[in-house]
Amino acid sequence: RTCDQLRCTACDFRVSLFNDYIWDQTCDYLFFRNNMPELSKLRAKMIKKKGARAYACQCSWRSIDELIDLQTEQKLRWVCGKH
């Protein structure tokens, strides 16, 4: 389970999460920079996968389909945005 109020300290965007989806491998920085946070545009690179979760801000993205400690991801600058 993860915080649903994550915020990126690098781009200052709220991290969006999408249950039962992963990101297409062709995703790149410019795709997210130009399309966040518009779901209608993001869907172009979302792949349905039961039990997975896709995360993205404007500068970083991750697809998770198994338990992982996101705190070990040095490149991510996501923190709790406070509840």
PDB file of N, CA and C in Angstrom, residues 18-78:
ATOM      1  N   PHE A  18      -2.625   4.954 -11.366  1.00  0.00           N
ATOM      2  CA  PHE A  18      -3.677   4.300 -12.137  1.00  0.00           C
ATOM      3  C   PHE A  18      -3.641   2.803 -11.844  1.00  0.00           C
ATOM      4  N   ASN A  19      -4.679   2.317 -11.169  1.00  0.00           N
ATOM      5  CA  ASN A  19      -4.769   0.903 -10.829  1.00  0.00           C
ATOM      6  C   ASN A  19      -5.042   0.065 -12.072  1.00  0.00           C
ATOM      7  N   ASP A  20      -4.432  -1.115 -12.109  1.00  0.00           N
ATOM      8  CA  ASP A  20      -4.602  -2.099 -13.184  1.00  0.00           C
ATOM      9  C   ASP A  20      -4.076  -1.630 -14.529  1.00  0.00           C
ATOM     10  N   TYR A  21      -3.041  -0.774 -14.497  1.00  0.00           N
ATOM     11  CA  TYR A  21      -2.374  -0.325 -15.723  1.00  0.00           C
ATOM     12  C   TYR A  21      -0.870  -0.304 -15.512  1.00  0.00           C
ATOM     13  N   ILE A  22      -0.138  -0.427 -16.629  1.00  0.00           N
ATOM     14  CA  ILE A  22       1.304  -0.187 -16.655  1.00  0.00           C
ATOM     15  C   ILE A  22       1.563   0.771 -17.808  1.00  0.00           C
ATOM     16  N   TRP A  23       2.758   1.376 -17.816  1.00  0.00           N
ATOM     17  CA  TRP A  23       3.134   2.276 -18.899  1.00  0.00           C
ATOM     18  C   TRP A  23       3.772   1.493 -20.034  1.00  0.00           C
ATOM     19  N   ASP A  24       3.456   1.873 -21.250  1.00  0.00           N
ATOM     20  CA  ASP A  24       4.092   1.310 -22.426  1.00  0.00           C
ATOM     21  C   ASP A  24       5.592   1.615 -22.367  1.00  0.00           C
ATOM     22  N   GLN A  25       6.412   0.718 -22.873  1.00  0.00           N
ATOM     23  CA  GLN A  25       7.868   0.911 -22.795  1.00  0.00           C
ATOM     24  C   GLN A  25       8.366   2.061 -23.664  1.00  0.00           C
ATOM     25  N   THR A  26       7.520   2.572 -24.552  1.00  0.00           N
ATOM     26  CA  THR A  26       7.941   3.693 -25.401  1.00  0.00           C
ATOM     27  C   THR A  26       7.743   5.044 -24.723  1.00  0.00           C
ATOM     28  N   CYS A  27       7.233   5.046 -23.498  1.00  0.00           N
ATOM     29  CA  CYS A  27       7.053   6.304 -22.769  1.00  0.00           C
ATOM     30  C   CYS A  27       8.403   6.984 -22.574  1.00  0.00           C
ATOM     31  N   ASP A  28       8.388   8.299 -22.650  1.00  0.00           N
ATOM     32  CA  ASP A  28       9.611   9.055 -22.400  1.00  0.00           C
ATOM     33  C   ASP A  28       9.264  10.352 -21.672  1.00  0.00           C
ATOM     34  N   TYR A  29      10.313  11.060 -21.300  1.00  0.00           N
ATOM     35  CA  TYR A  29      10.160  12.294 -20.535  1.00  0.00           C
ATOM     36  C   TYR A  29       9.218  13.285 -21.217  1.00  0.00           C
ATOM     37  N   LEU A  30       9.388  13.502 -22.512  1.00  0.00           N
ATOM     38  CA  LEU A  30       8.552  14.477 -23.224  1.00  0.00           C
ATOM     39  C   LEU A  30       7.082  14.092 -23.254  1.00  0.00           C
ATOM     40  N   PHE A  31       6.802  12.786 -23.322  1.00  0.00           N
ATOM     41  CA  PHE A  31       5.403  12.338 -23.288  1.00  0.00           C
ATOM     42  C   PHE A  31       4.727  12.826 -22.009  1.00  0.00           C
ATOM     43  N   PHE A  32       5.366  12.605 -20.865  1.00  0.00           N
ATOM     44  CA  PHE A  32       4.762  13.017 -19.597  1.00  0.00           C
ATOM     45  C   PHE A  32       4.795  14.534 -19.428  1.00  0.00           C
ATOM     46  N   ARG A  33       5.855  15.155 -19.848  1.00  0.00           N
ATOM     47  CA  ARG A  33       5.977  16.615 -19.749  1.00  0.00           C
ATOM     48  C   ARG A  33       4.848  17.302 -20.517  1.00  0.00           C
ATOM     49  N   ASN A  34       4.503  16.765 -21.681  1.00  0.00           N
ATOM     50  CA  ASN A  34       3.476  17.382 -22.530  1.00  0.00           C
ATOM     51  C   ASN A  34       2.052  16.956 -22.209  1.00  0.00           C
ATOM     52  N   ASN A  35       1.870  15.821 -21.540  1.00  0.00           N
ATOM     53  CA  ASN A  35       0.521  15.271 -21.373  1.00  0.00           C
ATOM     54  C   ASN A  35      -0.008  15.207 -19.946  1.00  0.00           C
ATOM     55  N   MET A  36       0.838  15.401 -18.953  1.00  0.00           N
ATOM     56  CA  MET A  36       0.347  15.362 -17.569  1.00  0.00           C
ATOM     57  C   MET A  36      -0.448  16.616 -17.275  1.00  0.00           C
ATOM     58  N   PRO A  37      -1.511  16.562 -16.555  1.00  0.00           N
ATOM     59  CA  PRO A  37      -2.149  15.395 -15.943  1.00  0.00           C
ATOM     60  C   PRO A  37      -3.401  14.949 -16.709  1.00  0.00           C
ATOM     61  N   GLU A  38      -3.470  15.176 -17.997  1.00  0.00           N
ATOM     62  CA  GLU A  38      -4.678  14.886 -18.772  1.00  0.00           C
ATOM     63  C   GLU A  38      -4.805  13.402 -19.104  1.00  0.00           C
ATOM     64  N   LEU A  39      -5.708  12.738 -18.394  1.00  0.00           N
ATOM     65  CA  LEU A  39      -5.913  11.304 -18.540  1.00  0.00           C
ATOM     66  C   LEU A  39      -6.225  10.917 -19.984  1.00  0.00           C
ATOM     67  N   SER A  40      -6.998  11.719 -20.678  1.00  0.00           N
ATOM     68  CA  SER A  40      -7.361  11.388 -22.061  1.00  0.00           C
ATOM     69  C   SER A  40      -6.120  11.268 -22.948  1.00  0.00           C
ATOM     70  N   LYS A  41      -5.096  12.041 -22.678  1.00  0.00           N
ATOM     71  CA  LYS A  41      -3.851  11.977 -23.449  1.00  0.00           C
ATOM     72  C   LYS A  41      -2.937  10.864 -22.945  1.00  0.00           C
ATOM     73  N   LEU A  42      -2.946  10.629 -21.646  1.00  0.00           N
ATOM     74  CA  LEU A  42      -2.096   9.593 -21.062  1.00  0.00           C
ATOM     75  C   LEU A  42      -2.528   8.188 -21.487  1.00  0.00           C
ATOM     76  N   ARG A  43      -3.805   7.999 -21.708  1.00  0.00           N
ATOM     77  CA  ARG A  43      -4.325   6.671 -22.088  1.00  0.00           C
ATOM     78  C   ARG A  43      -3.648   6.094 -23.324  1.00  0.00           C
ATOM     79  N   ALA A  44      -3.096   6.936 -24.168  1.00  0.00           N
ATOM     80  CA  ALA A  44      -2.440   6.475 -25.395  1.00  0.00           C
ATOM     81  C   ALA A  44      -1.281   5.517 -25.091  1.00  0.00           C
ATOM     82  N   LYS A  45      -0.691   5.624 -23.900  1.00  0.00           N
ATOM     83  CA  LYS A  45       0.459   4.784 -23.567  1.00  0.00           C
ATOM     84  C   LYS A  45       0.229   3.944 -22.314  1.00  0.00           C
ATOM     85  N   MET A  46      -1.043   3.717 -21.982  1.00  0.00           N
ATOM     86  CA  MET A  46      -1.378   2.879 -20.835  1.00  0.00           C
ATOM     87  C   MET A  46      -1.800   1.502 -21.333  1.00  0.00           C
ATOM     88  N   ILE A  47      -1.289   0.471 -20.664  1.00  0.00           N
ATOM     89  CA  ILE A  47      -1.608  -0.915 -21.006  1.00  0.00           C
ATOM     90  C   ILE A  47      -2.314  -1.540 -19.815  1.00  0.00           C
ATOM     91  N   LYS A  48      -3.447  -2.152 -20.048  1.00  0.00           N
ATOM     92  CA  LYS A  48      -4.222  -2.799 -18.983  1.00  0.00           C
ATOM     93  C   LYS A  48      -3.451  -4.015 -18.462  1.00  0.00           C
ATOM     94  N   LYS A  49      -3.265  -4.090 -17.148  1.00  0.00           N
ATOM     95  CA  LYS A  49      -2.625  -5.245 -16.520  1.00  0.00           C
ATOM     96  C   LYS A  49      -3.180  -5.391 -15.111  1.00  0.00           C
ATOM     97  N   LYS A  50      -3.970  -6.412 -14.914  1.00  0.00           N
ATOM     98  CA  LYS A  50      -4.629  -6.660 -13.631  1.00  0.00           C
ATOM     99  C   LYS A  50      -3.607  -6.772 -12.506  1.00  0.00           C
ATOM    100  N   GLY A  51      -3.846  -6.054 -11.432  1.00  0.00           N
ATOM    101  CA  GLY A  51      -2.995  -6.107 -10.250  1.00  0.00           C
ATOM    102  C   GLY A  51      -1.797  -5.176 -10.284  1.00  0.00           C
ATOM    103  N   ALA A  52      -1.586  -4.491 -11.390  1.00  0.00           N
ATOM    104  CA  ALA A  52      -0.451  -3.558 -11.519  1.00  0.00           C
ATOM    105  C   ALA A  52      -0.905  -2.145 -11.170  1.00  0.00           C
ATOM    106  N   ARG A  53       0.047  -1.241 -11.101  1.00  0.00           N
ATOM    107  CA  ARG A  53      -0.272   0.162 -10.872  1.00  0.00           C
ATOM    108  C   ARG A  53       0.762   1.022 -11.600  1.00  0.00           C
ATOM    109  N   ALA A  54       0.272   2.016 -12.317  1.00  0.00           N
ATOM    110  CA  ALA A  54       1.143   2.946 -13.040  1.00  0.00           C
ATOM    111  C   ALA A  54       1.171   4.269 -12.283  1.00  0.00           C
ATOM    112  N   TYR A  55       2.375   4.779 -12.055  1.00  0.00           N
ATOM    113  CA  TYR A  55       2.576   6.050 -11.374  1.00  0.00           C
ATOM    114  C   TYR A  55       3.256   7.018 -12.334  1.00  0.00           C
ATOM    115  N   ALA A  56       2.933   8.304 -12.205  1.00  0.00           N
ATOM    116  CA  ALA A  56       3.639   9.299 -13.023  1.00  0.00           C
ATOM    117  C   ALA A  56       3.433  10.703 -12.465  1.00  0.00           C
ATOM    118  N   CYS A  57       4.486  11.492 -12.609  1.00  0.00           N
ATOM    119  CA  CYS A  57       4.392  12.926 -12.397  1.00  0.00           C
ATOM    120  C   CYS A  57       4.770  13.538 -13.739  1.00  0.00           C
ATOM    121  N   GLN A  58       5.277  14.733 -13.758  1.00  0.00           N
ATOM    122  CA  GLN A  58       5.622  15.332 -15.041  1.00  0.00           C
ATOM    123  C   GLN A  58       7.054  14.980 -15.478  1.00  0.00           C
ATOM    124  N   CYS A  59       7.857  14.432 -14.572  1.00  0.00           N
ATOM    125  CA  CYS A  59       9.248  14.134 -14.932  1.00  0.00           C
ATOM    126  C   CYS A  59       9.676  12.688 -14.698  1.00  0.00           C
ATOM    127  N   SER A  60       8.855  11.893 -14.008  1.00  0.00           N
ATOM    128  CA  SER A  60       9.212  10.506 -13.699  1.00  0.00           C
ATOM    129  C   SER A  60       7.985   9.616 -13.796  1.00  0.00           C
ATOM    130  N   TRP A  61       8.213   8.340 -14.047  1.00  0.00           N
ATOM    131  CA  TRP A  61       7.113   7.392 -14.125  1.00  0.00           C
ATOM    132  C   TRP A  61       7.615   6.012 -13.748  1.00  0.00           C
ATOM    133  N   ARG A  62       6.721   5.198 -13.232  1.00  0.00           N
ATOM    134  CA  ARG A  62       7.038   3.821 -12.853  1.00  0.00           C
ATOM    135  C   ARG A  62       5.793   2.962 -13.032  1.00  0.00           C
ATOM    136  N   SER A  63       6.023   1.731 -13.444  1.00  0.00           N
ATOM    137  CA  SER A  63       4.987   0.711 -13.472  1.00  0.00           C
ATOM    138  C   SER A  63       5.373  -0.316 -12.422  1.00  0.00           C
ATOM    139  N   ILE A  64       4.438  -0.655 -11.568  1.00  0.00           N
ATOM    140  CA  ILE A  64       4.700  -1.607 -10.488  1.00  0.00           C
ATOM    141  C   ILE A  64       3.722  -2.766 -10.623  1.00  0.00           C
ATOM    142  N   ASP A  65       4.272  -3.990 -10.713  1.00  0.00           N
ATOM    143  CA  ASP A  65       3.382  -5.156 -10.774  1.00  0.00           C
ATOM    144  C   ASP A  65       3.736  -6.197  -9.718  1.00  0.00           C
ATOM    145  N   GLU A  66       4.626  -5.823  -8.803  1.00  0.00           N
ATOM    146  CA  GLU A  66       4.943  -6.655  -7.652  1.00  0.00           C
ATOM    147  C   GLU A  66       5.357  -5.735  -6.509  1.00  0.00           C
ATOM    148  N   LEU A  67       5.349  -6.251  -5.307  1.00  0.00           N
ATOM    149  CA  LEU A  67       5.729  -5.434  -4.160  1.00  0.00           C
ATOM    150  C   LEU A  67       7.168  -4.970  -4.292  1.00  0.00           C
ATOM    151  N   ILE A  68       7.373  -3.687  -4.046  1.00  0.00           N
ATOM    152  CA  ILE A  68       8.702  -3.091  -4.159  1.00  0.00           C
ATOM    153  C   ILE A  68       8.776  -1.925  -3.173  1.00  0.00           C
ATOM    154  N   ASP A  69       9.942  -1.693  -2.614  1.00  0.00           N
ATOM    155  CA  ASP A  69      10.152  -0.578  -1.703  1.00  0.00           C
ATOM    156  C   ASP A  69      10.562   0.640  -2.532  1.00  0.00           C
ATOM    157  N   LEU A  70       9.636   1.555  -2.750  1.00  0.00           N
ATOM    158  CA  LEU A  70       9.914   2.726  -3.570  1.00  0.00           C
ATOM    159  C   LEU A  70      10.964   3.643  -2.949  1.00  0.00           C
ATOM    160  N   GLN A  71      11.221   3.496  -1.658  1.00  0.00           N
ATOM    161  CA  GLN A  71      12.230   4.323  -1.011  1.00  0.00           C
ATOM    162  C   GLN A  71      13.637   3.964  -1.485  1.00  0.00           C
ATOM    163  N   THR A  72      13.806   2.788  -2.075  1.00  0.00           N
ATOM    164  CA  THR A  72      15.124   2.389  -2.577  1.00  0.00           C
ATOM    165  C   THR A  72      15.384   2.956  -3.974  1.00  0.00           C
ATOM    166  N   GLU A  73      14.390   3.532  -4.590  1.00  0.00           N
ATOM    167  CA  GLU A  73      14.532   4.141  -5.913  1.00  0.00           C
ATOM    168  C   GLU A  73      15.164   5.528  -5.749  1.00  0.00           C
ATOM    169  N   GLN A  74      16.460   5.632  -5.951  1.00  0.00           N
ATOM    170  CA  GLN A  74      17.186   6.877  -5.749  1.00  0.00           C
ATOM    171  C   GLN A  74      16.753   7.979  -6.720  1.00  0.00           C
ATOM    172  N   LYS A  75      16.308   7.605  -7.918  1.00  0.00           N
ATOM    173  CA  LYS A  75      15.961   8.604  -8.925  1.00  0.00           C
ATOM    174  C   LYS A  75      14.617   9.274  -8.647  1.00  0.00           C
ATOM    175  N   LEU A  76      13.754   8.603  -7.909  1.00  0.00           N
ATOM    176  CA  LEU A  76      12.436   9.173  -7.631  1.00  0.00           C
ATOM    177  C   LEU A  76      12.538  10.242  -6.554  1.00  0.00           C
ATOM    178  N   ARG A  77      11.838  11.326  -6.758  1.00  0.00           N
ATOM    179  CA  ARG A  77      11.805  12.419  -5.788  1.00  0.00           C
ATOM    180  C   ARG A  77      10.370  12.606  -5.294  1.00  0.00           C
ATOM    181  N   TRP A  78       9.712  11.484  -4.983  1.00  0.00           N
ATOM    182  CA  TRP A  78       8.323  11.519  -4.559  1.00  0.00           C
ATOM    183  C   TRP A  78       8.229  11.446  -3.048  1.00  0.00           C
TER     184      TRP A  78
END
